[in-house]
Amino acid sequence: MAWLPKLRVATAAVSALVNPLRRGVRAFGSAAALELDYDYEYYEYEQAHRDRHPAQLKVDVGGSAPERGVQWVLIGEPGVKRHAYAERLSKLLEVPHISMGTLVRQELNPHSSLYKQIANAVNEGKLVPEDVIFALLSKRLEEGYYGGENGFILEGIPRTRMQAEILDQIADIDLVVNFKCTEEYSLKKNSESEFLPIGNSKDVGSSWKENAHVYSEQAKSLEDYYSKQKKLLNYQVAGAPGDSWQGLLAALHLQHVNALSSSHKLTA
C-alpha cells in the first residue's frame, strides 16, 4: 500500500498534532456515549458476526487486481445504522469493515496496555484521548496492510473536523458517505436516539436538545471540510438499511458490482 510510509510518519506525529487541534473544540455527550460507544447499536449486531473472515484482495470486474481497494468513510446522523451499510459495502467491495467502536471496546480488558487510559476516561466522564483513538486506528491499518488488505470501509470516526484532519495524516480517503435522515425518518428515530444520556436524568429532553445542537455544529464543520475536498456524498436515508440499500448502490454507481456479485453467488 502506497500509504504505509505515510501511516508510519503520521502515527509518530499524532500526539504532537492532537494537543494543538484539541484546543477550542467542543465535545458532545459523555465518553460512554461518544468515544466508547461510537455506535452502541452495533455492539449487539457484531456479536452475531464474530467469525467474519478478513477480506481478500479485491478483484475488479475485468478479473485483474487494482493497485488498492476503496478507502471510504461513513459518517452521518445517529440512528441510521451506518454499521449495517458498512458491513454490506465491505462484503460487496471485498475490503474490511473497520469499526472504531469495536477497536475501542477490544481494549477494555485488563490485559490491554491502553485499558487504564480508556477506563479512566470513561469512569471520569471524559472523552478517550485522540492520541489513543488514532494509535488504535493506525495499528489496525498497518496490521491490515501486512495481512494483505488493500482498502477499507471505516465508520465511527471522524466525528469532528479535528479528527478528520488527523485522519488525513494517516490515510488517503477516497470518499466520505454522509448519511442524512429524511425529516419523516428522523421523527421516527427520535425515541431511539444515540443522544439520550446514559443513567438517570430528570431533564432528558433538555440534555437531548443540547447534545443534538452540539452534534449539529460539529457535523456542519465536518461536512464543510470534506465538501471542500470534493469527497463528500450526501445520501438521504428514508428507512432501514434493507429498504435503502438499492438507493445507496445507485448513488455510489455500484449496481453493476452488486449484479456481478449476485451472479457469482448463483453460479457458484
PDB file of N, CA and C in Angstrom, residues 14 18 22 34-36 38 100-101 103-104 114 117-118 127-140 156-158 163 166 170:
ATOM      1  N   VAL A  14       1.018  11.928  15.619  1.00  0.00           N
ATOM      2  CA  VAL A  14      -0.358  12.135  16.067  1.00  0.00           C
ATOM      3  C   VAL A  14      -0.421  12.858  17.399  1.00  0.00           C
ATOM      4  N   VAL A  18      -2.398  16.325  17.954  1.00  0.00           N
ATOM      5  CA  VAL A  18      -3.680  16.321  18.648  1.00  0.00           C
ATOM      6  C   VAL A  18      -3.829  17.480  19.624  1.00  0.00           C
ATOM      7  N   ARG A  22      -6.876  20.169  19.636  1.00  0.00           N
ATOM      8  CA  ARG A  22      -7.940  19.940  20.597  1.00  0.00           C
ATOM      9  C   ARG A  22      -8.435  21.232  21.228  1.00  0.00           C
ATOM     10  N   LEU A  34     -19.994   8.596  23.324  1.00  0.00           N
ATOM     11  CA  LEU A  34     -19.310   9.069  22.124  1.00  0.00           C
ATOM     12  C   LEU A  34     -18.108   8.214  21.799  1.00  0.00           C
ATOM     13  N   GLU A  35     -16.980   8.413  22.492  1.00  0.00           N
ATOM     14  CA  GLU A  35     -15.754   7.742  22.110  1.00  0.00           C
ATOM     15  C   GLU A  35     -15.805   6.245  22.365  1.00  0.00           C
ATOM     16  N   LEU A  36     -16.406   5.824  23.472  1.00  0.00           N
ATOM     17  CA  LEU A  36     -16.502   4.394  23.731  1.00  0.00           C
ATOM     18  C   LEU A  36     -17.593   3.768  22.891  1.00  0.00           C
ATOM     19  N   TYR A  38     -19.213   4.532  19.975  1.00  0.00           N
ATOM     20  CA  TYR A  38     -19.376   5.198  18.688  1.00  0.00           C
ATOM     21  C   TYR A  38     -20.723   4.896  18.064  1.00  0.00           C
ATOM     22  N   MET A 100     -14.625   1.856  14.577  1.00  0.00           N
ATOM     23  CA  MET A 100     -13.847   2.459  15.659  1.00  0.00           C
ATOM     24  C   MET A 100     -14.373   2.035  17.011  1.00  0.00           C
ATOM     25  N   GLY A 101     -15.677   1.865  17.119  1.00  0.00           N
ATOM     26  CA  GLY A 101     -16.254   1.421  18.380  1.00  0.00           C
ATOM     27  C   GLY A 101     -15.741   0.053  18.782  1.00  0.00           C
ATOM     28  N   LEU A 103     -12.826  -1.300  17.857  1.00  0.00           N
ATOM     29  CA  LEU A 103     -11.418  -1.189  18.225  1.00  0.00           C
ATOM     30  C   LEU A 103     -11.257  -0.712  19.664  1.00  0.00           C
ATOM     31  N   VAL A 104     -12.096   0.239  20.075  1.00  0.00           N
ATOM     32  CA  VAL A 104     -12.012   0.751  21.446  1.00  0.00           C
ATOM     33  C   VAL A 104     -12.457  -0.307  22.439  1.00  0.00           C
ATOM     34  N   LEU A 114      -3.676  -0.251  26.967  1.00  0.00           N
ATOM     35  CA  LEU A 114      -4.435   1.002  26.952  1.00  0.00           C
ATOM     36  C   LEU A 114      -5.641   0.959  27.882  1.00  0.00           C
ATOM     37  N   GLN A 117      -6.016   3.903  30.476  1.00  0.00           N
ATOM     38  CA  GLN A 117      -6.323   5.195  29.868  1.00  0.00           C
ATOM     39  C   GLN A 117      -7.779   5.276  29.432  1.00  0.00           C
ATOM     40  N   ILE A 118      -8.264   4.206  28.808  1.00  0.00           N
ATOM     41  CA  ILE A 118      -9.642   4.204  28.325  1.00  0.00           C
ATOM     42  C   ILE A 118     -10.623   4.111  29.487  1.00  0.00           C
ATOM     43  N   LEU A 127     -13.696  12.242  27.406  1.00  0.00           N
ATOM     44  CA  LEU A 127     -13.502  11.607  26.108  1.00  0.00           C
ATOM     45  C   LEU A 127     -12.198  10.820  26.101  1.00  0.00           C
ATOM     46  N   VAL A 128     -12.212   9.680  25.447  1.00  0.00           N
ATOM     47  CA  VAL A 128     -10.977   8.941  25.265  1.00  0.00           C
ATOM     48  C   VAL A 128     -10.060   9.816  24.412  1.00  0.00           C
ATOM     49  N   PRO A 129      -8.814  10.041  24.838  1.00  0.00           N
ATOM     50  CA  PRO A 129      -7.913  10.951  24.113  1.00  0.00           C
ATOM     51  C   PRO A 129      -7.733  10.563  22.654  1.00  0.00           C
ATOM     52  N   GLU A 130      -7.630  11.572  21.798  1.00  0.00           N
ATOM     53  CA  GLU A 130      -7.460  11.323  20.375  1.00  0.00           C
ATOM     54  C   GLU A 130      -6.190  10.541  20.070  1.00  0.00           C
ATOM     55  N   ASP A 131      -5.122  10.760  20.863  1.00  0.00           N
ATOM     56  CA  ASP A 131      -3.893  10.026  20.569  1.00  0.00           C
ATOM     57  C   ASP A 131      -4.092   8.529  20.779  1.00  0.00           C
ATOM     58  N   VAL A 132      -4.943   8.168  21.745  1.00  0.00           N
ATOM     59  CA  VAL A 132      -5.248   6.750  21.963  1.00  0.00           C
ATOM     60  C   VAL A 132      -6.087   6.218  20.803  1.00  0.00           C
ATOM     61  N   ILE A 133      -7.111   6.982  20.424  1.00  0.00           N
ATOM     62  CA  ILE A 133      -8.004   6.579  19.347  1.00  0.00           C
ATOM     63  C   ILE A 133      -7.229   6.350  18.054  1.00  0.00           C
ATOM     64  N   PHE A 134      -6.378   7.291  17.705  1.00  0.00           N
ATOM     65  CA  PHE A 134      -5.672   7.176  16.433  1.00  0.00           C
ATOM     66  C   PHE A 134      -4.495   6.213  16.497  1.00  0.00           C
ATOM     67  N   ALA A 135      -3.986   5.957  17.681  1.00  0.00           N
ATOM     68  CA  ALA A 135      -2.979   4.903  17.819  1.00  0.00           C
ATOM     69  C   ALA A 135      -3.615   3.557  17.508  1.00  0.00           C
ATOM     70  N   LEU A 136      -4.850   3.345  17.983  1.00  0.00           N
ATOM     71  CA  LEU A 136      -5.568   2.101  17.702  1.00  0.00           C
ATOM     72  C   LEU A 136      -5.859   1.969  16.212  1.00  0.00           C
ATOM     73  N   LEU A 137      -6.301   3.052  15.602  1.00  0.00           N
ATOM     74  CA  LEU A 137      -6.625   3.013  14.177  1.00  0.00           C
ATOM     75  C   LEU A 137      -5.371   2.776  13.332  1.00  0.00           C
ATOM     76  N   SER A 138      -4.293   3.467  13.673  1.00  0.00           N
ATOM     77  CA  SER A 138      -3.044   3.296  12.931  1.00  0.00           C
ATOM     78  C   SER A 138      -2.549   1.865  13.018  1.00  0.00           C
ATOM     79  N   LYS A 139      -2.633   1.289  14.203  1.00  0.00           N
ATOM     80  CA  LYS A 139      -2.210  -0.099  14.401  1.00  0.00           C
ATOM     81  C   LYS A 139      -3.052  -1.048  13.549  1.00  0.00           C
ATOM     82  N   ARG A 140      -4.367  -0.808  13.529  1.00  0.00           N
ATOM     83  CA  ARG A 140      -5.271  -1.659  12.758  1.00  0.00           C
ATOM     84  C   ARG A 140      -4.965  -1.574  11.262  1.00  0.00           C
ATOM     85  N   GLY A 156     -17.517   5.248  12.451  1.00  0.00           N
ATOM     86  CA  GLY A 156     -17.328   5.548  13.867  1.00  0.00           C
ATOM     87  C   GLY A 156     -16.375   6.702  14.097  1.00  0.00           C
ATOM     88  N   ILE A 157     -15.685   7.089  13.077  1.00  0.00           N
ATOM     89  CA  ILE A 157     -14.733   8.195  13.134  1.00  0.00           C
ATOM     90  C   ILE A 157     -14.470   8.635  11.690  1.00  0.00           C
ATOM     91  N   PRO A 158     -14.288   9.913  11.423  1.00  0.00           N
ATOM     92  CA  PRO A 158     -14.247  11.041  12.342  1.00  0.00           C
ATOM     93  C   PRO A 158     -15.635  11.568  12.706  1.00  0.00           C
ATOM     94  N   GLN A 163     -10.754  15.531  14.145  1.00  0.00           N
ATOM     95  CA  GLN A 163     -10.466  14.128  13.879  1.00  0.00           C
ATOM     96  C   GLN A 163     -10.265  13.882  12.382  1.00  0.00           C
ATOM     97  N   ILE A 166      -6.745  14.846  11.484  1.00  0.00           N
ATOM     98  CA  ILE A 166      -5.782  13.835  11.926  1.00  0.00           C
ATOM     99  C   ILE A 166      -5.860  12.621  11.008  1.00  0.00           C
ATOM    100  N   ILE A 170      -3.117  10.117   8.324  1.00  0.00           N
ATOM    101  CA  ILE A 170      -2.913   8.671   8.454  1.00  0.00           C
ATOM    102  C   ILE A 170      -3.240   7.916   7.173  1.00  0.00           C
TER     103      ILE A 170
END
